[in-house]
Coordinates of N, CA and C in Angstrom, one line a residue:
L12 N 26.2 -2.3 14.8 CA 25.7 -1.2 16.1 C 24.2 -1.1 15.1
P13 N 22.7 -0.3 15.8 CA 21.8 0.1 15.3 C 22.1 1.2 14.0
T14 N 21.4 1.5 12.9 CA 21.2 2.6 11.9 C 21.8 3.8 12.8
I15 N 19.9 3.7 13.2 CA 18.6 5.4 13.8 C 19.5 4.5 15.3
Q16 N 19.7 6.1 15.8 CA 19.2 5.7 17.1 C 17.7 5.7 18.2
A17 N 17.2 4.8 18.5 CA 16.7 5.1 19.3 C 15.7 6.4 19.6
H18 N 16.2 6.7 20.3 CA 16.8 7.9 21.3 C 17.3 9.0 20.9
G19 N 16.8 9.8 20.2 CA 17.7 10.4 20.0 C 17.8 11.1 18.4
D20 N 17.9 10.3 17.9 CA 18.1 10.3 15.9 C 17.1 11.1 15.8
V21 N 16.5 12.0 14.5 CA 15.7 12.7 13.9 C 16.1 11.8 12.3
G22 N 14.9 11.5 12.1 CA 15.7 11.1 9.9 C 14.8 11.7 9.5
L23 N 15.0 11.9 8.4 CA 14.1 12.6 7.4 C 14.0 11.7 5.5
L24 N 11.7 11.3 6.2 CA 11.6 10.4 5.7 C 10.7 10.7 4.7
D25 N 10.4 10.4 3.4 CA 10.7 10.3 1.7 C 9.2 8.9 2.5
R26 N 8.4 9.6 2.0 CA 6.8 9.1 1.6 C 6.7 9.2 0.1
R27 N 7.6 9.8 -1.0 CA 7.4 9.0 -2.3 C 6.7 8.3 -2.8
C28 N 8.0 6.8 -1.5 CA 8.0 5.6 -1.8 C 6.7 5.3 -2.2
L29 N 5.7 5.6 -1.4 CA 5.0 4.8 -0.9 C 3.8 4.5 -2.1
A30 N 4.6 5.1 -3.4 CA 3.2 5.4 -4.1 C 3.6 4.3 -5.5
G31 N 2.9 3.0 -5.2 CA 3.4 2.1 -6.0 C 4.4 1.2 -5.3
H32 N 5.0 1.9 -3.9 CA 4.7 0.7 -3.2 C 6.5 0.5 -3.9
D33 N 7.8 1.2 -3.6 CA 9.0 1.7 -4.3 C 9.6 1.3 -3.1
F34 N 10.4 0.5 -2.9 CA 10.7 0.4 -2.1 C 12.0 -1.0 -2.2
S35 N 12.8 -0.3 -1.9 CA 14.0 -1.6 -1.9 C 15.2 -2.2 -0.7
R36 N 15.6 -3.4 -1.8 CA 16.2 -3.7 -0.5 C 17.1 -3.1 0.1
G37 N 17.3 -3.0 1.2 CA 18.2 -2.5 2.1 C 17.5 -1.2 2.2
D38 N 16.6 -0.4 2.1 CA 16.1 1.2 2.7 C 16.1 0.9 4.5
V39 N 16.1 1.7 5.4 CA 15.5 1.8 6.1 C 14.4 2.1 6.2
V40 N 13.7 1.9 6.9 CA 12.4 1.6 6.7 C 11.5 2.2 8.1
V41 N 10.8 3.0 7.6 CA 8.9 3.1 8.7 C 7.6 2.7 8.9
F42 N 8.0 1.9 9.5 CA 5.9 1.6 9.2 C 5.7 0.4 10.5
R43 N 3.6 1.4 10.0 CA 3.3 0.3 11.9 C 4.0 -0.7 12.2
S44 N 3.7 -0.9 13.4 CA 4.1 -2.7 13.5 C 2.9 -3.5 13.2
P45 N 3.8 -4.4 13.3 CA 2.6 -5.6 13.5 C 1.4 -5.8 14.0
T46 N 2.6 -5.5 14.8 CA 1.4 -7.1 16.6 C 1.5 -5.8 17.6
Y47 N 2.1 -3.7 17.9 CA 1.4 -3.0 18.0 C 0.9 -1.7 17.4
H48 N -0.1 -1.9 16.7 CA -0.7 -1.3 16.0 C -0.4 0.1 16.3
R49 N -0.3 1.0 17.4 CA -0.5 2.3 17.7 C 1.2 2.8 17.3
R50 N 2.2 1.6 17.8 CA 4.1 2.5 17.2 C 4.5 2.0 16.2
R51 N 5.4 2.8 15.6 CA 6.0 2.9 14.8 C 6.9 2.0 15.1
S52 N 7.7 1.1 14.1 CA 9.4 0.8 14.0 C 9.4 1.3 12.7
V53 N 11.3 0.7 12.8 CA 12.2 1.5 12.3 C 12.6 0.6 12.3
Q54 N 13.2 -0.1 11.0 CA 14.6 -2.4 10.0 C 15.0 -1.1 9.3
R55 N 15.3 -2.1 9.1 CA 15.8 -2.5 7.4 C 15.3 -3.3 6.7
L56 N 15.0 -2.9 4.9 CA 13.9 -3.5 4.9 C 15.0 -5.1 3.9
I57 N 15.2 -5.8 4.2 CA 15.6 -7.3 3.9 C 15.3 -8.0 2.5
A58 N 13.6 -7.9 2.3 CA 13.1 -8.9 1.5 C 11.6 -8.2 0.6
L59 N 12.2 -8.6 -1.0 CA 10.2 -8.0 -1.3 C 9.5 -9.1 -1.3
P60 N 8.5 -9.2 -1.8 CA 7.1 -9.6 -2.4 C 7.8 -10.8 -3.5
G61 N 8.5 -12.2 -3.0 CA 8.5 -13.5 -3.8 C 9.6 -13.7 -3.7
D62 N 10.6 -12.3 -2.8 CA 11.9 -12.7 -2.4 C 11.9 -14.1 -1.8
W63 N 13.2 -15.0 -1.9 CA 13.3 -16.0 -0.7 C 14.5 -15.2 -0.2
I64 N 14.2 -15.3 1.7 CA 15.1 -15.1 2.4 C 15.6 -16.1 3.6
Q65 N 17.0 -16.4 3.9 CA 17.4 -17.8 4.8 C 16.9 -17.5 6.3
I66 N 16.6 -17.9 7.0 CA 16.7 -17.4 8.2 C 17.6 -18.9 9.3
P67 N 18.9 -17.7 9.5 CA 19.2 -18.4 10.5 C 18.9 -18.9 11.5
E68 N 18.6 -17.3 12.2 CA 18.6 -18.0 14.0 C 17.1 -19.9 13.7
K69 N 17.0 -20.8 13.4 CA 15.9 -20.9 12.4 C 15.8 -22.1 11.4
R70 N 17.0 -21.8 11.6 CA 17.6 -23.4 9.8 C 16.4 -23.6 9.2
E71 N 15.7 -21.9 8.4 CA 14.5 -22.5 7.6 C 14.7 -21.8 6.3
I72 N 14.0 -21.4 5.3 CA 14.4 -20.8 4.1 C 12.6 -20.5 3.5
R73 N 12.6 -19.0 4.1 CA 11.1 -19.1 3.3 C 10.7 -17.3 2.7
Q74 N 10.1 -18.0 2.1 CA 9.3 -16.8 0.9 C 8.2 -16.0 1.1
V75 N 8.8 -15.4 0.9 CA 8.4 -13.8 1.7 C 6.7 -13.7 0.6
P76 N 6.2 -13.7 1.1 CA 4.5 -13.3 -0.2 C 4.3 -12.2 -0.7
D77 N 2.8 -12.2 -1.5 CA 2.8 -11.1 -1.9 C 2.7 -10.3 -1.3
G78 N 2.7 -8.5 -1.4 CA 1.9 -7.0 -0.7 C 2.8 -7.3 0.7
H79 N 4.1 -8.0 0.7 CA 4.6 -8.2 1.6 C 5.7 -7.6 1.7
C80 N 7.2 -7.8 3.1 CA 8.4 -7.6 2.7 C 8.6 -7.9 4.0
W81 N 10.4 -8.3 3.9 CA 11.1 -8.5 5.9 C 11.9 -7.3 5.8
V82 N 11.5 -7.0 6.9 CA 12.3 -6.2 8.1 C 13.3 -6.9 8.5
E83 N 14.1 -6.0 9.0 CA 15.4 -6.8 10.6 C 16.0 -5.7 10.5
G84 N 16.5 -5.3 11.8 CA 17.0 -4.2 12.4 C 18.4 -4.9 12.7
D85 N 19.4 -3.4 12.7 CA 20.6 -3.5 12.4 C 21.7 -4.2 13.5
N86 N 20.7 -4.6 14.6 CA 21.4 -5.1 15.5 C 21.0 -6.6 16.0
A87 N 20.7 -6.7 15.4 CA 20.5 -8.3 15.2 C 19.8 -8.3 16.7
G88 N 21.1 -9.1 17.3 CA 21.1 -9.4 18.8 C 20.0 -8.5 20.1
H89 N 19.0 -7.4 19.7 CA 18.5 -7.1 20.5 C 17.2 -6.2 19.1
S90 N 16.9 -6.4 18.5 CA 15.9 -6.6 17.7 C 14.7 -7.2 17.2
W91 N 14.2 -6.3 17.9 CA 12.3 -6.8 17.7 C 12.1 -6.7 16.2
D92 N 12.0 -7.9 15.2 CA 12.0 -8.0 13.3 C 10.6 -8.7 13.2
S93 N 11.5 -9.0 11.4 CA 10.6 -10.2 11.1 C 10.7 -11.9 11.6
R94 N 11.9 -11.6 12.0 CA 12.6 -13.1 12.9 C 11.6 -12.8 13.8
H95 N 10.8 -12.7 14.5 CA 10.0 -12.9 15.3 C 8.4 -13.2 14.7
Y96 N 8.3 -11.3 14.4 CA 6.1 -11.9 14.1 C 6.5 -11.7 12.3
G97 N 6.8 -12.6 11.7 CA 6.9 -12.9 9.9 C 6.8 -11.8 9.1
P98 N 6.9 -11.6 7.7 CA 5.9 -11.2 6.9 C 5.6 -10.1 7.1
V99 N 6.2 -8.5 6.5 CA 5.0 -7.0 7.6 C 4.1 -6.4 6.1
P100 N 3.5 -6.0 6.2 CA 2.1 -6.2 4.9 C 2.7 -4.7 4.6
L101 N 3.7 -4.8 3.0 CA 3.4 -3.1 2.4 C 2.5 -2.3 2.6
G102 N 1.5 -2.3 3.2 CA 0.5 -1.4 3.5 C 0.1 -1.0 4.9
L103 N 1.7 -1.0 5.5 CA 1.7 -1.0 6.7 C 3.0 0.4 7.0
M104 N 3.3 0.5 5.6 CA 4.7 1.6 5.6 C 4.8 2.9 5.3
E105 N 5.1 3.6 6.4 CA 5.0 5.9 5.7 C 6.0 5.5 5.3
G106 N 6.9 5.3 4.4 CA 8.3 5.4 4.2 C 9.3 4.7 4.3
R107 N 10.3 5.9 3.9 CA 12.1 5.3 4.3 C 12.5 5.8 5.0
I108 N 13.4 6.0 5.7 CA 14.4 7.1 5.4 C 15.7 7.7 4.6
T109 N 15.9 8.8 4.2 CA 16.6 9.3 3.5 C 18.4 9.7 4.6
H110 N 18.5 10.1 5.7 CA 18.9 11.2 6.1 C 18.7 11.0 7.8
I111 N 19.8 10.9 8.0 CA 19.7 10.8 9.6 C 20.6 13.0 10.1
I112 N 19.4 13.9 10.1 CA 19.1 15.0 10.2 C 19.6 15.8 11.8
W113 N 19.3 15.0 12.9 CA 19.7 15.6 14.1 C 20.7 15.0 15.1
P114 N 21.0 14.5 16.1 CA 21.6 15.6 16.1 C 22.9 16.2 15.1
P115 N 23.2 17.1 15.2 CA 24.2 18.1 14.1 C 25.8 16.6 14.2
D116 N 26.0 16.6 15.1 CA 27.1 15.1 14.7 C 26.6 14.1 14.3
R117 N 25.6 13.9 14.1 CA 25.5 12.6 13.3 C 24.8 13.2 11.8
I118 N 24.9 13.7 11.5 CA 24.5 14.1 9.9 C 24.2 13.3 9.1
Q119 N 24.1 12.7 8.1 CA 24.2 11.8 7.0 C 23.0 10.8 6.1
R120 N 23.8 11.0 5.5 CA 23.0 10.2 4.3 C 22.7 8.5 4.8
V121 N 21.9 7.6 4.7 CA 21.2 6.7 5.4 C 21.8 5.5 4.2
D122 N 22.9 4.6 3.7 CA 22.8 4.0 2.7 C 22.4 2.7 2.6
R123 N 21.7 2.5 2.0 CA 21.2 0.8 2.3 C 22.0 -0.3 2.2
M124 N 22.2 -1.0 2.4 CA 22.5 -2.2 2.7 C 21.4 -4.3 3.1
V125 N 22.6 -4.4 2.6 CA 21.8 -6.0 2.5 C 22.3 -7.1 3.0
P126 N 22.0 -8.0 3.1 CA 22.9 -8.9 4.8 C 23.4 -9.8 3.6
E127 N 24.5 -10.0 3.1 CA 24.9 -11.3 1.7 C 25.2 -12.8 2.2
G128 N 24.3 -13.1 1.0 CA 24.1 -15.1 0.7 C 23.1 -15.5 2.2
R129 N 22.1 -14.4 2.3 CA 20.9 -14.5 3.1 C 19.0 -14.4 2.2
I130 N 19.4 -13.8 0.3 CA 18.1 -13.0 0.3 C 18.2 -13.6 -1.2
M131 N 17.1 -14.7 -1.7 CA 17.8 -15.6 -3.3 C 15.8 -14.0 -3.9
P132 N 16.6 -13.4 -4.9 CA 15.9 -12.6 -5.0 C 15.5 -13.4 -6.3
Q133 N 13.6 -12.6 -5.7 CA 12.6 -13.2 -7.4 C 12.9 -11.9 -8.5
H134 N 12.9 -13.0 -9.5 CA 13.8 -12.1 -11.0 C 12.3 -12.3 -12.1
R135 N 11.8 -11.5 -11.7 CA 10.5 -11.5 -13.4 C 10.5 -10.8 -13.9
H136 N 10.7 -11.5 -14.6 CA 10.6 -11.3 -16.3 C 9.4 -11.6 -17.1
V137 N 9.6 -10.1 -18.2 CA 9.0 -10.5 -19.0 C 8.6 -9.7 -20.1
F138 N 7.7 -10.5 -20.9 CA 7.5 -11.4 -22.4 C 6.9 -10.1 -22.7

């Protein structure tokens, strides 16, 4: 099911992550749509630059290019996301949603979640 209800939920947007693109796998992010630039999208960030991601629908494995991330909706069957338009430039990011603050019966923290077995993180070694 979707974490954020498209019509009705109001979320708390953290923009501090924009400095240095400080995002984590599993964050729910807000970004300008790469296909409809006047529209904002809310998706879960699944993979970071350099990570390898398995795309089950296409039976392929892709590497996320530098300066990009991979986003997917929590409701995979009804989501227009990176599986359709590819990696999203980090420059389109507007922040991450940390909490749902409206309506009152849905007030909650938004947890990070990453699908198991689909991401092969790029490990960066410091020498």
